[in-house]
Short mmCIF file of C-alpha atoms in Angstrom, two decimals:
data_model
loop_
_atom_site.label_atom_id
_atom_site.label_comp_id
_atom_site.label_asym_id
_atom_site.label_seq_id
_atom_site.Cartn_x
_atom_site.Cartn_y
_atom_site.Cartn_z
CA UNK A 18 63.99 132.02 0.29
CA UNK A 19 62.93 128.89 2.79
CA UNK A 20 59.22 128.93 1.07
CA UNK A 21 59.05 125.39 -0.51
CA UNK A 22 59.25 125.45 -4.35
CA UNK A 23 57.72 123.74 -7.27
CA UNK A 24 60.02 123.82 -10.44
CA UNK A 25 57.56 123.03 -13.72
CA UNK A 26 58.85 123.82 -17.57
CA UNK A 27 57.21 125.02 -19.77
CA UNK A 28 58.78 124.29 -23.36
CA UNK A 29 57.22 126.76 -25.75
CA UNK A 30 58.97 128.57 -28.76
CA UNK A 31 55.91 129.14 -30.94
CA UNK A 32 55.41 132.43 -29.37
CA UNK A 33 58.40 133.74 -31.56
CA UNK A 34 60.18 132.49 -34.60
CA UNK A 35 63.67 131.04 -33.20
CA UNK A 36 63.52 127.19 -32.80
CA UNK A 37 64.94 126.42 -29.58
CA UNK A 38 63.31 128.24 -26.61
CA UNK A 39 61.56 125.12 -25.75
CA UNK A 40 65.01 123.28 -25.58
CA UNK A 41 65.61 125.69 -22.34
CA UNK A 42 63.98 123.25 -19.39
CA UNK A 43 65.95 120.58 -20.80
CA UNK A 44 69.30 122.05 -20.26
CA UNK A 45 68.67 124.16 -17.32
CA UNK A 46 67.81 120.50 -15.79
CA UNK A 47 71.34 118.98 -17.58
CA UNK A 48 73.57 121.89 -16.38
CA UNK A 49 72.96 121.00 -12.57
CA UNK A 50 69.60 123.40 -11.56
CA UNK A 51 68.05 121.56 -9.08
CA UNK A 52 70.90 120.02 -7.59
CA UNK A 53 72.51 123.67 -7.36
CA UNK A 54 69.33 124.60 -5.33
CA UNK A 55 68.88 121.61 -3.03
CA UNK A 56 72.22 122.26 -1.59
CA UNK A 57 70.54 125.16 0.20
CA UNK A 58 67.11 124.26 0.19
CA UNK A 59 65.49 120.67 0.70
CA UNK A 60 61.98 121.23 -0.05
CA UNK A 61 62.06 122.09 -3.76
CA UNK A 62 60.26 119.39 -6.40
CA UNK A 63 60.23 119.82 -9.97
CA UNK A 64 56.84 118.20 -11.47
CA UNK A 65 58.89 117.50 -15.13
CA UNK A 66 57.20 119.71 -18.19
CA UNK A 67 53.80 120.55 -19.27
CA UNK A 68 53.23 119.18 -22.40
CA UNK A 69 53.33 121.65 -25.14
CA UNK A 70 53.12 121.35 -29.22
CA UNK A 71 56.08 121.59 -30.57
CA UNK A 72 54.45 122.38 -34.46
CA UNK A 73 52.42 125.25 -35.31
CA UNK A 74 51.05 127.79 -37.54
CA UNK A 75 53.82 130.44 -38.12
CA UNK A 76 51.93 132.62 -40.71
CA UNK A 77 49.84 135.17 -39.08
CA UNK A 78 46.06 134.88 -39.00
CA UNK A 79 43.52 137.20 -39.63
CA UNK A 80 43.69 138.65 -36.21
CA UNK A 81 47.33 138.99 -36.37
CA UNK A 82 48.64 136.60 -34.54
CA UNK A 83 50.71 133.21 -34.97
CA UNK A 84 49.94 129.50 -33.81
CA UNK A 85 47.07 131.03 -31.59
CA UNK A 86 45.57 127.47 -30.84
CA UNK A 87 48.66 125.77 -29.70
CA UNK A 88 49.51 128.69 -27.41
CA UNK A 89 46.26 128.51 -26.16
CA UNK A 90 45.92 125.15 -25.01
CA UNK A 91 49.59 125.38 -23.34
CA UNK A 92 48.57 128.56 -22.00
CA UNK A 93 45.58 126.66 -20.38
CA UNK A 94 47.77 124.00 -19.37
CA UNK A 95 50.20 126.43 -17.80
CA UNK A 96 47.51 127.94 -15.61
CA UNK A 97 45.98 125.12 -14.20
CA UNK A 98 48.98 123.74 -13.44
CA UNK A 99 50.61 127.17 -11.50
CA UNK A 100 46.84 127.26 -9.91
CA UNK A 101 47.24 124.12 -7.93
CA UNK A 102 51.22 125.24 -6.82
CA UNK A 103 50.31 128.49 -5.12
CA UNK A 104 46.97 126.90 -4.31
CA UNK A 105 49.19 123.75 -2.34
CA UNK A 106 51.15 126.41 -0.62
CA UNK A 107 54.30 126.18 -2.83
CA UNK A 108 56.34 129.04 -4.64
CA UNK A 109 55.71 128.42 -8.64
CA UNK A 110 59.38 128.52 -10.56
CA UNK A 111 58.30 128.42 -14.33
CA UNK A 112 60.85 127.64 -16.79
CA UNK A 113 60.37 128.96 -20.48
CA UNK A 114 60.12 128.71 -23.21
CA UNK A 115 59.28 132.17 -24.89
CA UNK A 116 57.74 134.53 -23.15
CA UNK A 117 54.33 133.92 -24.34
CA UNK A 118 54.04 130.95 -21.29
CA UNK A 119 53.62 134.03 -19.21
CA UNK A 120 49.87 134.78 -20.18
CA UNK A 121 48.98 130.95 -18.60
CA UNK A 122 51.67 131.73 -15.59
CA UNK A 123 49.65 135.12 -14.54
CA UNK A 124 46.15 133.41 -15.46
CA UNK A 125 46.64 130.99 -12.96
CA UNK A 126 48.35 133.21 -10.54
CA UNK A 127 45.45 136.07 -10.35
CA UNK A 128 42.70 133.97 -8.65
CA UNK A 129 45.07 133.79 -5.59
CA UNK A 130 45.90 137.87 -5.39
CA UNK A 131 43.55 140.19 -4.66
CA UNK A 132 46.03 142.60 -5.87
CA UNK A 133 48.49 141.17 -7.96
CA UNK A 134 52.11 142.73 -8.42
CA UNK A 135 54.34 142.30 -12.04
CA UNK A 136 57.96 142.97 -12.12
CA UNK A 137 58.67 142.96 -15.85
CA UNK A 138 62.69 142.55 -16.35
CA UNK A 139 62.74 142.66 -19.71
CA UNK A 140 64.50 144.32 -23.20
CA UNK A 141 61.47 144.85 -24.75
CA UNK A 142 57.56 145.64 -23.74
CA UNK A 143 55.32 142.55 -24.34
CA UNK A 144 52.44 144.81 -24.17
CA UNK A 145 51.70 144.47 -28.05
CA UNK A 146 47.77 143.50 -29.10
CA UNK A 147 46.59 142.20 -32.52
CA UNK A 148 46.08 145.84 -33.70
CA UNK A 149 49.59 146.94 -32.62
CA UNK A 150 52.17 143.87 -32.89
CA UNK A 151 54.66 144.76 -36.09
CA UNK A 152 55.45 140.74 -36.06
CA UNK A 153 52.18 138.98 -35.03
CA UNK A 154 54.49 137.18 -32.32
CA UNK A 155 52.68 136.20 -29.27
CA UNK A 156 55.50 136.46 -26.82
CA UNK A 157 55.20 140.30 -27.79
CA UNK A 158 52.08 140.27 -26.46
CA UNK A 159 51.25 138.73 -22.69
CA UNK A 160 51.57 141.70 -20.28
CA UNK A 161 48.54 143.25 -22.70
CA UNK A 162 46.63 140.08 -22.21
CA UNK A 163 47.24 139.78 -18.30
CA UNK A 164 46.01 143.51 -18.33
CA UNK A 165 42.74 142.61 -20.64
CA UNK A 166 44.02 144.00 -24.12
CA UNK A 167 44.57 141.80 -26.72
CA UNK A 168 42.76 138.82 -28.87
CA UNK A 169 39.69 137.78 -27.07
CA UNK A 170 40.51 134.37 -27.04
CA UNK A 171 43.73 134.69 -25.24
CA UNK A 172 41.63 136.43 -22.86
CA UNK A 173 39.45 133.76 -22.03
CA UNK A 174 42.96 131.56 -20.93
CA UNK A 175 41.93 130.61 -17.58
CA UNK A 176 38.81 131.84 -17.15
CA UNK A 177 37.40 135.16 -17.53
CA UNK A 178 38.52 137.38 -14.24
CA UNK A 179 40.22 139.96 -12.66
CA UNK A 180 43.09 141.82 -14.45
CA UNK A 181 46.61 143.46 -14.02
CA UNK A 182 46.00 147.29 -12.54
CA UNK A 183 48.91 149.33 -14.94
CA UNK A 184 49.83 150.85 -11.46
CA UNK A 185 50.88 147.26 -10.41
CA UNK A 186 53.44 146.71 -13.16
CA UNK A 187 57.04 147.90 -13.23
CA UNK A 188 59.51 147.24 -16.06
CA UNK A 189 63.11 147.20 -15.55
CA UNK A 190 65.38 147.04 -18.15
CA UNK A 191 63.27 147.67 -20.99
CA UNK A 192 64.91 149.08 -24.10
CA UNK A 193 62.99 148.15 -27.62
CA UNK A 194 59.39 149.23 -27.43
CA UNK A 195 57.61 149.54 -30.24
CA UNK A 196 55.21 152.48 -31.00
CA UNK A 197 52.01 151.27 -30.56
CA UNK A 198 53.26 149.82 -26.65
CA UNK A 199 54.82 153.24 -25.94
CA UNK A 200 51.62 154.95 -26.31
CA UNK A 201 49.88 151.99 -24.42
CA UNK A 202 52.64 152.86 -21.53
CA UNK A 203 52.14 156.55 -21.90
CA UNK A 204 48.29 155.79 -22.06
CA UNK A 205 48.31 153.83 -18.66
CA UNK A 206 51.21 155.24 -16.98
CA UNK A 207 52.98 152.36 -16.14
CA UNK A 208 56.17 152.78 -14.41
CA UNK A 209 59.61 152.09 -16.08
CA UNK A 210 62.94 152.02 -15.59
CA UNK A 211 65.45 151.61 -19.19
CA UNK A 212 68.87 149.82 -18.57
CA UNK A 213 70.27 153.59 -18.57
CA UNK A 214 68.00 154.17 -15.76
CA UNK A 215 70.07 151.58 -13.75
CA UNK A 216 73.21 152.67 -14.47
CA UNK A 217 72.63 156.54 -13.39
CA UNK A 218 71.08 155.65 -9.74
CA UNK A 219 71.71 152.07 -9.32
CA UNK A 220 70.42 148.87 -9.33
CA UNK A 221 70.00 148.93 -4.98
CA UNK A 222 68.15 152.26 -5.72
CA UNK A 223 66.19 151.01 -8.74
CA UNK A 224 64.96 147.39 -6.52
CA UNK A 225 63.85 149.98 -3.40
CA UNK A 226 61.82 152.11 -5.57
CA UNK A 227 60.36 149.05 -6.99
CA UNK A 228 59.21 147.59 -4.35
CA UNK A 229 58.13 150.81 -2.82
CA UNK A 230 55.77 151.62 -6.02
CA UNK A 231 54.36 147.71 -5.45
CA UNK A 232 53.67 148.16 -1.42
CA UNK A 233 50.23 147.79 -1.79
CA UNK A 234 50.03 144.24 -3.92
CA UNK A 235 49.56 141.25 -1.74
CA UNK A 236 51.51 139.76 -4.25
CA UNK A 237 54.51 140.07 -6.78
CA UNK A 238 55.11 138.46 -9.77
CA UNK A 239 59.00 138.25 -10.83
CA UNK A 240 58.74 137.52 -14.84
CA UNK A 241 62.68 137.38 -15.98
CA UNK A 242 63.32 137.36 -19.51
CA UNK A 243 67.28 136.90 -19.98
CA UNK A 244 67.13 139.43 -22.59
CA UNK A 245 67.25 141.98 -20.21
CA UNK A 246 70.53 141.72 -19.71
CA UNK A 247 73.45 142.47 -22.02
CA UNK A 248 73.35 140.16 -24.94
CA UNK A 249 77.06 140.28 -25.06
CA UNK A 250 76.95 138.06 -21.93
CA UNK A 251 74.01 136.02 -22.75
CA UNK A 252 73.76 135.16 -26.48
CA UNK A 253 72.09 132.45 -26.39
CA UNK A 254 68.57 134.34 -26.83
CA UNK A 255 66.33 134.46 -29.93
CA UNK A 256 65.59 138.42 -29.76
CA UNK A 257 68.60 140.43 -28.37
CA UNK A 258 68.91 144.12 -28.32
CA UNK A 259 72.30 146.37 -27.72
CA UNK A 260 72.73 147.36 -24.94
CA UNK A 261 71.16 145.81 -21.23
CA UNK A 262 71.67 145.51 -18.07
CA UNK A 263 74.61 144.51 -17.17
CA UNK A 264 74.69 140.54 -15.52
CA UNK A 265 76.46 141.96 -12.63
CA UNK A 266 73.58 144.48 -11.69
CA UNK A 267 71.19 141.34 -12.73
CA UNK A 268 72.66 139.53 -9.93
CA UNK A 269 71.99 141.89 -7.51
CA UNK A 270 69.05 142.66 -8.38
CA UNK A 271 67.27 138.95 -7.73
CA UNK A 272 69.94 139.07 -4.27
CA UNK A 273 67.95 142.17 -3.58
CA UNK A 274 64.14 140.95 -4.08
CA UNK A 275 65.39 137.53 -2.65
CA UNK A 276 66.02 139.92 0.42
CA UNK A 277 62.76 141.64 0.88
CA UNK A 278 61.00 138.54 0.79
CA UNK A 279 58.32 140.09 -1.53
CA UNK A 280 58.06 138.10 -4.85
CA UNK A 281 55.67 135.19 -4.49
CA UNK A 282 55.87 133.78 -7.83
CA UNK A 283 58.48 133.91 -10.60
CA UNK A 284 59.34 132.60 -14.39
CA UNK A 285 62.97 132.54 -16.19
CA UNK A 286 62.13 132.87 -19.95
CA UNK A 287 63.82 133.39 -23.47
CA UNK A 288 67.00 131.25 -23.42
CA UNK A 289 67.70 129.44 -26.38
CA UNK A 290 70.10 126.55 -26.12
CA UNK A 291 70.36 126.35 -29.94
CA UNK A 292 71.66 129.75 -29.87
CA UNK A 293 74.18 129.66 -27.09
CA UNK A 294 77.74 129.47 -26.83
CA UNK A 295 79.24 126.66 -25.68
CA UNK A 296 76.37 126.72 -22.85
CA UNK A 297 77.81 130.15 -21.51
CA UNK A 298 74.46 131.34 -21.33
CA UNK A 299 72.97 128.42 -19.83
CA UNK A 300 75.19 128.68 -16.85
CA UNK A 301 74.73 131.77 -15.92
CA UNK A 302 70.55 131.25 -16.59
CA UNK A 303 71.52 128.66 -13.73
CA UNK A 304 73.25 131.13 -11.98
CA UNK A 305 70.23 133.82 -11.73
CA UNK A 306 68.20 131.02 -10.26
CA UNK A 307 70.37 130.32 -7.78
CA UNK A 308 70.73 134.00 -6.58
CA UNK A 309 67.06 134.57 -6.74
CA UNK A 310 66.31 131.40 -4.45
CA UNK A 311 68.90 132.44 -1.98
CA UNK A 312 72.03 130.87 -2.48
CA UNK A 313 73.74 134.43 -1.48
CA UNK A 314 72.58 136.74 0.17
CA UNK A 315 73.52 140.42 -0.54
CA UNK A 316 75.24 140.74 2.52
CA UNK A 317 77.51 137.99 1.89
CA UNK A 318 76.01 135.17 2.96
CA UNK A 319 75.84 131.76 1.87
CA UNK A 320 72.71 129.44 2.74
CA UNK A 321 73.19 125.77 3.32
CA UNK A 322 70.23 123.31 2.79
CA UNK A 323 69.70 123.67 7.04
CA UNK A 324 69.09 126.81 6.44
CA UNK A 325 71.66 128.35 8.24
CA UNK A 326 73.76 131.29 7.02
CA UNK A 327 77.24 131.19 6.78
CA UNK A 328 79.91 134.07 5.67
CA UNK A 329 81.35 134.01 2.30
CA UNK A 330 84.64 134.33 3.04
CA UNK A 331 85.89 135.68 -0.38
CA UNK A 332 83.11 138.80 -0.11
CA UNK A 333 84.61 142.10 -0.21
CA UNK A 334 82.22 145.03 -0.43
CA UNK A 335 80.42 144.84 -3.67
CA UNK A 336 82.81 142.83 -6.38
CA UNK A 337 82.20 139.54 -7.95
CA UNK A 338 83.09 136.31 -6.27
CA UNK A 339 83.40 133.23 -8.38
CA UNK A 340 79.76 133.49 -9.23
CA UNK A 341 77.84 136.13 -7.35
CA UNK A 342 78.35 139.75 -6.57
CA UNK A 343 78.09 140.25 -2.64
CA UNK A 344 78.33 143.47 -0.37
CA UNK A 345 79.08 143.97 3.23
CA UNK A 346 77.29 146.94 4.52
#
């Protein structure tokens, strides 16, 4: 990816109940991230963190739904501050927090698309609303908002406008949906592919439909929560479920949309520090980036901050190298 990049965190963990998503900026920063993606591309700046309340309300309201205000006024926050990244030109790279920082992330994305695009990696739906969620947890609950479901105050974040089309959405990995989303899904036809979904055709297969059923958006939103993947290699996430995509097929599948040149925005959500094991998860968080950006290619090849491409000399058809799973076609 040479399109210059602005790096901004967003440290939020009141959209769920586990203490340490907001930790997650912090130590992607500590464990080498922007360093790791300078040394193959020059232009990226990281503008530091929003500023977000750390204390909030965690007993649902009477619209179901905890620490509302805070989220709102990050949420705000969050979309003015994407706004003037994609509106200077620059690639936004949001760092959670929960996964609630993705209704200000898509608010101040959608003024820019006239079409707007959401790849949804994911374990679970986030397409909850007051009148469905089982927990009251916001983070269950963005995808529903960017569409125009949900409490009408988390509607208004960033200005009332236009919305996510449910044929512009497509979730990969998804595996925990609760019953009022599934009928939501049903309802709207959104497209989906479950973890087993990748492993009977394949993650290549799963990325070219994908992009295929998003052809016509002038725009694609990557939102990556790390609980998509297997939680027995990343455990340091506040709301795991059995199962997952595998981190190998993870890999290639940001090598593969870092390929087709098609995702204009993206946001890494859901690790929790506090949670992880001796920063195993962390790592690899930093890893994901890295293969996303362009660090390898699928083919094998390793960008240098020039820009040039150069052969990774310990790729082998499609096995993992020290870090990154490669193929030569």
């Amino acid at each position: 990816m040479n399109k210059a990049i602005s790096i901004v965190g967003a440290p939020m963990w009141l959209g769920q109940a586990c203490y340490g998503a907001n930790l997650a900026p912090a130590a992607l920063r500590a464990a080498g991230l922007q360093k790791r993606l300078t040394a193959f591309n020059q232009d990226i700046i990281d503008l530091g963190d929003i500023p977000i309340a750390v204390a909030g309300q965690c007993e649902a309201g009477e619209q179901q739904v905890k620490n509302l205000q805070p989220i709102i006024a990050a949420s705000n926050e969050i979309a003015r501050c994407v706004d003037r990244i994609v509106a200077s030109d620059r690639f936004p790279l949001v760092l959670g927090g929960d996964h609630s920082i993705a209704i200000g992330t898509l608010a101040g994305l959608i003024g820019h698309y006239d079409n707007l695009g959401i790849i949804w990696y994911d374990a679970h739906a986030d397409i909850n609303t007051p009148a469905t969620t089982p927990s009251g947890n916001i983070h269950g609950m963005p995808l529903a908002v960017a569409m125009g479901s949900g409490h009408a105050e988390l509607l208004s974040i960033g200005g009332a406008g236009v919305r996510i089309k449910p044929e512009n959405i497509v979730y990969i990995g998804v595996r925990d949906i609760d019953p009022g989303e599934a009928a939501f899904i049903d309802e709207q036809q959104i497209k989906l592919y479950t973890a087993e979904d990748v492993g009977r055709w394949g993650m290549p297969a799963i990325i070219e439909q994908t992009l295929a059923h998003l052809a016509a958006c002038d725009g694609i939103h990557l939102s990556f929560d790390i609980d998509g993947i297997d939680p027995l290699a990343m455990p340091g996430v506040g709301t795991p479920a059995a199962g997952g995509v595998s981190y190998r097929d993870s890999i290639l599948a940001l090598q593969l949309l870092e390929q087709s040149r098609a995702v204009t925005s993206a946001e890494f959500v859901e690790l929790n520090p506090v949670l992880d094991k001796d920063g195993q998860t962390t790592r690899a968080v930093v890893d994901l980036i890295a293969a996303f950006l362009g660090e390898f290619t699928p083919c094998g090849l390793q960008r240098t901050a020039a820009g040039r491409q150069e052969q990774d000399p310990a790729c082998q058809g499609y096995r993992l190298t020290d870090k990154f799973l490669c193929s030569l076609d």
